[in-house]
Short mmCIF file of C-alpha atoms in Angstrom, two decimals:
data_model
loop_
_atom_site.label_atom_id
_atom_site.label_comp_id
_atom_site.label_asym_id
_atom_site.label_seq_id
_atom_site.Cartn_x
_atom_site.Cartn_y
_atom_site.Cartn_z
CA MET A 1 70.19 106.25 185.65
CA SER A 2 72.36 104.64 188.27
CA ASP A 3 74.92 102.02 187.42
CA ALA A 4 73.08 99.89 189.98
CA ALA A 5 69.52 100.79 189.09
CA ARG A 6 66.99 98.60 187.33
CA ASP A 7 66.26 99.38 183.72
CA ASP A 8 63.29 101.44 182.61
CA HIS A 9 60.95 98.50 183.10
CA ALA A 10 61.45 97.40 179.50
CA GLY A 11 60.16 100.62 178.01
CA ALA A 12 57.05 100.85 180.15
CA PRO A 13 55.95 104.31 181.31
CA ARG A 14 57.71 105.51 184.44
CA ASP A 15 55.21 108.11 185.58
CA ASP A 16 51.72 107.77 187.01
CA ARG A 17 49.63 110.61 185.73
CA ALA A 18 46.45 111.12 187.68
CA GLY A 19 43.38 109.41 186.31
CA PRO A 20 39.75 109.27 187.39
CA PRO A 21 39.20 108.83 191.14
CA ARG A 22 38.86 105.31 192.50
CA ASP A 23 35.91 104.06 194.47
CA ASP A 24 36.00 101.39 197.14
CA ARG A 25 35.14 98.36 195.00
CA VAL A 26 38.02 96.14 193.94
CA GLY A 27 36.81 95.82 190.38
CA ALA A 28 34.68 98.90 190.08
CA PRO A 29 35.03 101.19 187.08
CA SER A 30 36.77 104.40 188.05
CA GLY A 31 34.81 106.80 185.94
CA GLY A 32 31.84 107.38 183.68
CA GLY A 33 29.54 104.83 185.29
CA ARG A 34 30.71 102.01 183.03
CA SER A 35 29.82 98.58 184.26
CA GLY A 36 32.91 96.55 183.37
CA SER A 37 30.75 93.41 183.23
CA THR A 38 30.35 90.98 180.34
CA GLY A 39 27.65 88.71 178.98
CA SER A 40 29.52 85.63 180.24
CA GLY A 41 28.73 86.48 183.85
CA ILE A 42 32.22 87.77 184.55
CA ARG A 43 31.89 90.74 186.88
CA PRO A 44 33.91 93.14 189.04
CA ALA A 45 35.01 91.70 192.36
CA VAL A 46 34.19 93.32 195.69
CA PRO A 47 36.55 93.81 198.67
CA ALA A 48 35.00 90.98 200.68
CA GLU A 49 36.15 88.56 197.98
CA LEU A 50 39.84 89.48 198.22
CA PRO A 51 40.75 86.61 200.60
CA ALA A 52 39.05 84.11 198.27
CA ILE A 53 40.81 85.65 195.27
CA GLY A 54 44.11 85.32 197.12
CA GLU A 55 43.41 81.65 197.75
CA LEU A 56 42.46 81.19 194.09
CA ALA A 57 45.73 82.80 192.99
CA GLN A 58 47.69 80.67 195.44
CA ALA A 59 46.14 77.49 194.04
CA SER A 60 46.68 78.55 190.43
CA LEU A 61 50.09 80.25 190.38
CA THR A 62 52.30 77.32 191.26
CA LEU A 63 55.57 79.25 190.77
CA ASP A 64 54.39 82.09 193.00
CA ALA A 65 52.17 80.36 195.54
CA THR A 66 53.95 81.85 198.55
CA ASP A 67 53.52 85.43 197.36
CA ALA A 68 50.17 85.08 195.57
CA PRO A 69 47.89 86.48 198.32
CA GLN A 70 50.25 89.45 198.78
CA LEU A 71 50.26 90.07 195.03
CA VAL A 72 46.47 90.17 195.02
CA ALA A 73 46.47 92.65 197.90
CA ARG A 74 49.07 94.83 196.17
CA LEU A 75 47.23 94.91 192.83
CA ALA A 76 44.01 95.78 194.67
CA ASP A 77 45.68 98.88 196.15
CA PRO A 78 47.62 100.58 193.32
CA PRO A 79 48.72 104.23 193.11
CA GLU A 80 45.98 106.79 193.52
CA GLY A 81 44.26 107.56 190.25
CA ARG A 82 44.96 104.29 188.45
CA ASP A 83 41.90 103.01 186.58
CA ARG A 84 41.78 99.28 187.31
CA ALA A 85 39.53 96.31 187.98
CA ALA A 86 39.56 92.74 189.22
CA LEU A 87 37.11 90.72 187.13
CA VAL A 88 35.96 87.32 188.40
CA THR A 89 33.94 84.39 187.12
CA PRO A 90 30.58 83.65 188.79
CA GLY A 91 31.98 80.80 190.87
CA LEU A 92 35.30 82.50 191.66
CA ASP A 93 37.14 79.93 189.58
CA GLY A 94 39.08 82.60 187.75
CA VAL A 95 40.21 86.21 188.08
CA VAL A 96 41.89 88.76 185.85
CA PHE A 97 43.36 92.02 187.11
CA VAL A 98 43.35 94.73 184.47
CA SER A 99 44.50 98.35 184.48
CA ALA A 100 44.93 101.39 182.27
CA SER A 101 48.48 102.56 181.61
CA ALA A 102 49.77 106.06 182.09
CA THR A 103 50.51 105.87 178.36
CA GLU A 104 47.37 106.98 176.55
CA GLY A 105 45.60 104.21 174.68
CA VAL A 106 47.45 101.34 176.41
CA GLY A 107 46.01 98.86 178.89
CA HIS A 108 47.47 95.95 180.85
CA VAL A 109 46.41 92.50 181.91
CA ASP A 110 48.18 92.45 185.28
CA LEU A 111 47.34 88.97 186.54
CA LEU A 112 45.36 86.03 185.23
CA ALA A 113 44.60 83.02 187.41
CA VAL A 114 42.30 80.07 186.80
CA ARG A 115 41.71 77.38 189.40
CA PRO A 116 43.26 74.07 188.26
CA SER A 117 39.89 72.31 188.29
CA ALA A 118 38.49 74.93 185.90
CA GLN A 119 41.38 74.92 183.45
CA GLY A 120 40.90 73.57 179.95
CA HIS A 121 37.33 74.84 179.63
CA GLY A 122 37.90 78.28 178.09
CA THR A 123 37.86 80.20 181.39
CA GLY A 124 41.18 81.94 180.76
CA ARG A 125 40.12 82.91 177.25
CA ALA A 126 36.84 84.37 178.57
CA LEU A 127 38.67 86.35 181.25
CA VAL A 128 41.10 87.84 178.73
CA ALA A 129 38.14 88.77 176.50
CA ALA A 130 36.48 90.45 179.49
CA ALA A 131 39.67 92.36 180.25
CA GLU A 132 39.94 93.50 176.64
CA GLY A 133 36.34 94.65 176.69
CA TRP A 134 36.89 96.57 179.91
CA LEU A 135 39.91 98.30 178.38
CA ARG A 136 38.16 98.95 175.07
CA GLU A 137 35.41 100.81 176.94
CA ARG A 138 38.11 103.07 178.34
CA GLY A 139 39.62 103.91 174.99
CA ALA A 140 42.52 101.47 174.95
CA ARG A 141 43.91 100.73 171.51
CA GLU A 142 46.54 98.24 172.66
CA VAL A 143 46.58 95.56 175.35
CA ARG A 144 49.80 94.35 176.97
CA LEU A 145 50.34 91.16 178.89
CA ALA A 146 53.11 92.94 180.75
CA GLY A 147 53.74 94.70 184.05
CA ASN A 148 52.16 98.12 184.56
CA PRO A 149 54.70 99.88 186.80
CA PRO A 150 54.99 100.82 189.51
CA CYS A 151 52.36 98.36 190.78
CA TYR A 152 52.70 95.01 189.00
CA ALA A 153 52.91 91.28 189.60
CA TRP A 154 55.61 90.35 187.07
CA PRO A 155 57.35 92.02 184.13
CA GLY A 156 55.48 89.67 181.77
CA ILE A 157 54.60 85.99 181.51
CA ASP A 158 57.14 83.70 183.14
CA VAL A 159 58.18 81.37 180.32
CA ARG A 160 57.59 78.38 182.60
CA TYR A 161 53.86 79.13 182.73
CA THR A 162 53.42 77.27 179.44
CA PRO A 163 49.58 77.36 179.35
CA ALA A 164 49.66 81.16 179.69
CA VAL A 165 52.19 81.45 176.87
CA CYS A 166 50.03 79.20 174.68
CA LEU A 167 46.90 81.22 175.50
CA ALA A 168 48.58 84.53 174.66
CA GLU A 169 49.85 83.29 171.32
CA SER A 170 46.58 81.57 170.40
CA LEU A 171 44.81 84.90 170.95
CA GLY A 172 47.13 86.65 168.54
CA TYR A 173 49.37 88.44 171.04
CA GLU A 174 52.83 89.35 169.76
CA ARG A 175 55.90 88.72 171.88
CA TYR A 176 57.69 92.07 171.76
CA ARG A 177 60.24 92.06 174.57
CA THR A 178 62.05 89.81 177.04
CA ALA A 179 62.78 90.72 180.66
CA TRP A 180 64.49 88.81 183.44
CA ASN A 181 64.98 88.64 187.18
CA MET A 182 68.16 87.75 188.99
CA THR A 183 68.21 85.58 192.11
CA ALA A 184 70.43 86.47 195.07
CA ASP A 185 71.14 83.91 197.77
CA LEU A 186 70.57 85.40 201.22
CA ILE A 187 72.03 82.53 203.23
CA ARG A 188 75.45 84.19 203.33
CA TYR A 189 73.92 87.12 205.19
CA LEU A 190 72.87 84.93 208.11
CA PRO A 191 75.15 84.38 211.12
CA ALA A 192 77.57 81.54 210.48
CA ASP A 193 76.36 79.59 213.52
CA ARG A 194 72.81 79.36 212.13
CA THR A 195 73.28 78.29 208.54
CA GLY A 196 73.40 74.60 209.53
CA HIS A 197 69.61 74.64 210.00
CA LEU A 198 68.73 75.68 206.45
CA PRO A 199 65.71 74.17 204.72
CA ALA A 200 66.67 71.51 202.23
CA ASP A 201 65.41 73.34 199.15
CA ARG A 202 67.00 76.71 200.13
CA THR A 203 63.98 78.56 198.76
CA GLY A 204 61.12 80.56 200.18
CA HIS A 205 61.19 81.54 203.82
CA LEU A 206 63.58 80.41 206.50
CA PRO A 207 62.48 78.68 209.70
CA ALA A 208 61.78 81.03 212.59
CA ASP A 209 64.86 79.91 214.52
CA LEU A 210 67.10 81.37 211.80
CA THR A 211 65.80 84.88 212.23
CA GLY A 212 66.01 87.34 215.08
CA HIS A 213 69.24 89.14 214.18
CA GLN A 214 69.43 92.78 213.21
CA PRO A 215 71.20 94.17 210.14
CA GLY A 216 74.81 94.85 211.05
CA GLU A 217 74.99 91.68 213.17
CA LEU A 218 75.26 89.49 210.09
CA THR A 219 78.42 88.15 208.53
CA GLY A 220 78.26 89.86 205.14
CA ARG A 221 80.45 87.10 203.71
CA PRO A 222 81.45 87.69 200.08
CA PRO A 223 79.23 85.83 197.56
CA GLY A 224 80.26 82.50 196.13
CA GLY A 225 83.23 82.16 198.46
CA ARG A 226 85.06 84.99 196.74
CA THR A 227 87.47 87.09 198.69
CA GLY A 228 86.96 90.83 198.95
CA ALA A 229 86.35 93.72 201.27
CA SER A 230 84.26 92.90 204.33
CA ALA A 231 81.16 94.88 205.20
CA ASP A 232 83.14 96.70 207.90
CA GLU A 233 85.88 97.60 205.43
CA GLU A 234 83.37 98.90 202.92
CA MET A 235 81.69 101.03 205.56
CA ALA A 236 85.06 102.36 206.71
CA ARG A 237 85.92 103.30 203.14
CA LEU A 238 82.64 105.19 202.73
CA ALA A 239 83.13 106.90 206.09
CA SER A 240 86.57 108.07 205.00
CA ALA A 241 84.88 109.69 201.99
CA GLY A 242 82.39 111.42 204.28
CA VAL A 243 79.51 109.09 203.37
CA ALA A 244 77.06 107.80 205.98
CA VAL A 245 74.46 105.05 205.48
CA HIS A 246 71.03 105.19 207.14
CA ALA A 247 67.85 103.14 207.40
CA ALA A 248 64.60 104.83 206.38
CA PRO A 249 61.70 103.25 208.29
CA ALA A 250 58.21 103.44 206.86
CA GLY A 251 56.72 106.86 207.55
CA GLU A 252 60.16 108.49 207.72
CA ARG A 253 61.08 108.55 204.04
CA SER A 254 59.81 111.88 202.79
CA GLU A 255 63.29 113.19 201.95
CA VAL A 256 64.29 109.93 200.25
CA ILE A 257 61.04 109.89 198.26
CA ALA A 258 61.64 113.48 197.15
CA PHE A 259 65.20 112.56 196.09
CA VAL A 260 63.94 109.60 194.04
CA ARG A 261 61.23 111.69 192.40
CA GLU A 262 63.72 114.41 191.48
CA HIS A 263 66.40 112.11 190.06
CA TRP A 264 64.20 109.38 188.57
CA ASN A 265 60.39 109.48 188.44
CA ASP A 266 57.08 109.28 190.30
CA ALA A 267 56.84 105.52 189.73
CA TRP A 268 60.01 104.75 191.66
CA ALA A 269 59.01 107.28 194.31
CA TRP A 270 55.76 105.35 194.84
CA GLU A 271 57.67 102.08 195.11
CA VAL A 272 59.99 103.53 197.73
CA ALA A 273 57.01 104.76 199.74
CA GLN A 274 55.44 101.28 199.60
CA ALA A 275 58.63 99.30 200.25
CA THR A 276 59.08 97.11 203.31
CA GLY A 277 62.66 98.28 203.78
CA CYS A 278 64.69 101.24 202.55
CA HIS A 279 68.28 102.41 203.06
CA TYR A 280 70.03 105.52 201.80
CA ALA A 281 73.43 107.22 201.83
CA THR A 282 74.27 110.86 202.58
CA ARG A 283 77.29 113.16 202.46
CA GLN A 284 77.19 116.52 204.23
CA GLY A 285 73.42 116.18 204.55
CA GLU A 286 72.88 115.50 200.83
CA ILE A 287 71.31 112.20 199.75
CA LEU A 288 73.54 110.30 197.32
CA GLY A 289 71.67 107.06 196.73
CA PHE A 290 68.95 104.69 197.90
CA ALA A 291 67.91 101.06 197.79
CA ALA A 292 64.57 99.47 198.70
CA TRP A 293 62.92 96.07 198.89
CA GLY A 294 59.38 94.73 199.22
CA ALA A 295 57.47 97.22 197.04
CA ARG A 296 56.63 94.20 194.92
CA PRO A 297 56.23 91.58 197.69
CA GLY A 298 59.47 89.75 198.44
CA TRP A 299 61.55 91.31 195.67
CA PHE A 300 64.48 93.70 195.81
CA GLY A 301 64.31 97.10 194.09
CA PRO A 302 64.33 99.79 193.03
CA MET A 303 67.73 101.29 193.74
CA GLY A 304 69.78 104.14 192.33
CA THR A 305 72.83 106.31 192.91
CA ALA A 306 73.11 109.99 192.03
CA GLU A 307 75.61 110.75 189.28
CA ALA A 308 77.84 112.73 191.64
CA ALA A 309 78.32 109.67 193.87
CA ARG A 310 79.06 107.01 191.29
CA GLY A 311 82.30 105.19 191.77
CA LEU A 312 82.21 105.43 195.55
CA GLY A 313 80.67 101.98 196.01
CA VAL A 314 77.47 103.38 197.51
CA GLY A 315 75.20 101.14 195.45
CA GLY A 316 76.85 97.91 196.54
CA VAL A 317 76.69 98.82 200.23
CA LEU A 318 73.02 99.83 200.04
CA LEU A 319 72.19 96.67 198.12
CA ARG A 320 73.81 94.47 200.75
CA ARG A 321 72.06 96.38 203.56
CA CYS A 322 68.73 95.50 201.99
CA LEU A 323 69.68 91.86 201.47
CA GLU A 324 70.75 91.60 205.11
CA GLU A 325 67.38 92.98 206.12
CA GLN A 326 65.57 90.47 203.92
CA ALA A 327 67.58 87.64 205.47
CA VAL A 328 66.61 88.87 208.93
CA ALA A 329 62.97 88.95 207.77
CA GLY A 330 63.19 85.24 206.97
CA TYR A 331 63.95 85.04 203.26
CA SER A 332 66.53 82.55 202.01
CA SER A 333 66.71 84.16 198.56
CA THR A 334 65.36 87.22 196.79
CA GLN A 335 64.43 88.20 193.28
CA ILE A 336 66.05 91.34 191.87
CA GLY A 337 63.20 92.39 189.64
CA TRP A 338 63.22 93.56 186.04
CA VAL A 339 67.01 93.81 185.96
CA GLY A 340 69.02 96.08 183.72
CA PRO A 341 72.65 95.97 184.97
CA VAL A 342 73.19 92.21 185.16
CA ARG A 343 76.95 92.52 185.59
CA PHE A 344 76.63 94.83 188.61
CA TYR A 345 74.44 92.43 190.59
CA ALA A 346 76.47 89.39 189.57
CA LYS A 347 79.68 91.03 190.75
CA ALA A 348 78.27 92.70 193.88
CA VAL A 349 76.32 89.80 195.41
CA GLY A 350 76.81 86.79 193.14
CA ALA A 351 73.28 87.05 191.74
CA HIS A 352 72.38 84.98 188.69
CA VAL A 353 69.73 85.32 186.00
CA GLU A 354 66.93 82.86 186.69
CA ARG A 355 63.37 83.95 185.89
CA VAL A 356 62.72 84.99 182.29
CA PHE A 357 59.56 86.77 181.18
CA TRP A 358 58.04 87.31 177.75
CA LEU A 359 56.07 90.53 177.27
CA TYR A 360 53.14 90.38 174.86
CA ARG A 361 50.89 92.93 173.18
CA ARG A 362 48.22 93.19 170.55
CA PRO A 363 46.10 96.00 169.11
CA LEU A 364 42.42 96.22 169.98
CA ALA A 365 40.04 96.42 167.04
#
C-alpha cells in the first residue's frame, strides 16, 4: 500500500466478485425472482423515481444536501454484478439503499433518508427492517451500517447525524469501528487575483467567476502559509529523476486502471474508471503512481504509489494536481475520504481531520 494511499476502507472487502446479473429496476432483486417487498408497503423503487429520491435525500441529509442527488445516482449504478436495491415508502417519504457485500454472508445499508415531515413516526425503523429482510432473503448473516466499497455514500454514520446514531443503537447495532475524512482547503489553488471573491462560508462550490483556469495555471501556494518547494520546483525535481506527470481523461485510462488492479485491487480500479479526474506518473514508460477524484461525488481518492517509486515525492505532486483540478471545477474544499495516512495529507496539503464516522453491525437472526 502506498504511503499516500487510503487505508483498506476500515477492513471492508476490496474486491467485487461477480454476483447475479442486474436488471433495469433501481430496487429490483438481482436473482431468484425474490420480491424484496415488505408487508408495510415498502417496495423497490423504479428508475423514474430517481429524481424524486434525489430530492428526498437532499431534503433529509442536511450535512450532504449539495451532493445528495449525485449520491443517489451513484448508488443506483454500482459495479456490475452487485446485488442491490433501493426500497421506498408508499409516499416516497423515505428510502433505504441496501446491497450485498463481496464478503459472503454480509450485507450493507448504504443510505437511509427520511423526509423531515415524516421523521419521528417509525419510518426509519421500518426501512431498516425492510433492508434487513431483503438481505436475509439473500442469505446475509450480518448487516453493516457502513460503506460497501467501491460504491458507497459514506464510510459509516457521520456522528453529527444524531437521530441515525440513536436509531442504530436502539436497534441493537454494535459500533465496531471509527473512520474519518480529512478536509483540504482548495482556495490556495486558485489564482491569487481571484481569491478576493470567495463565498463567506468557504464551503461548497465557488461562484462561476472564480473558475475558468486550467490546472498548471494556478498558484500552488504551500498550505497554511508554510514555505516550501513550489509546484514548478517539484515538477523540475521529478523531471530530473526521469518522472513525467500526465492527465488521464475519462475513456483514456485503460493502462492506469490495469496498473491499479495489479498493484491494489478491483475495487480501486473501478473507482479510477468512474472518477471525474485522474492523474498519473511514469518513468521510462512505466506507471509509478496515480491519484483520482470524484469517484464518490466531490471527494478525493483513491491514490497510490508503486513501491519502487516511494520517496520521490510522486504522491504529493499527483495529489496537488487533483486538488488544482477540483478548484478549477468550482470546489472550495474537498473531502479526502476514508483516510489512512493522516500525517501525509496534513503535511502535503495542510488537510485536517473533520468528519468522523461510526461503523455499525449486527447479526441477523
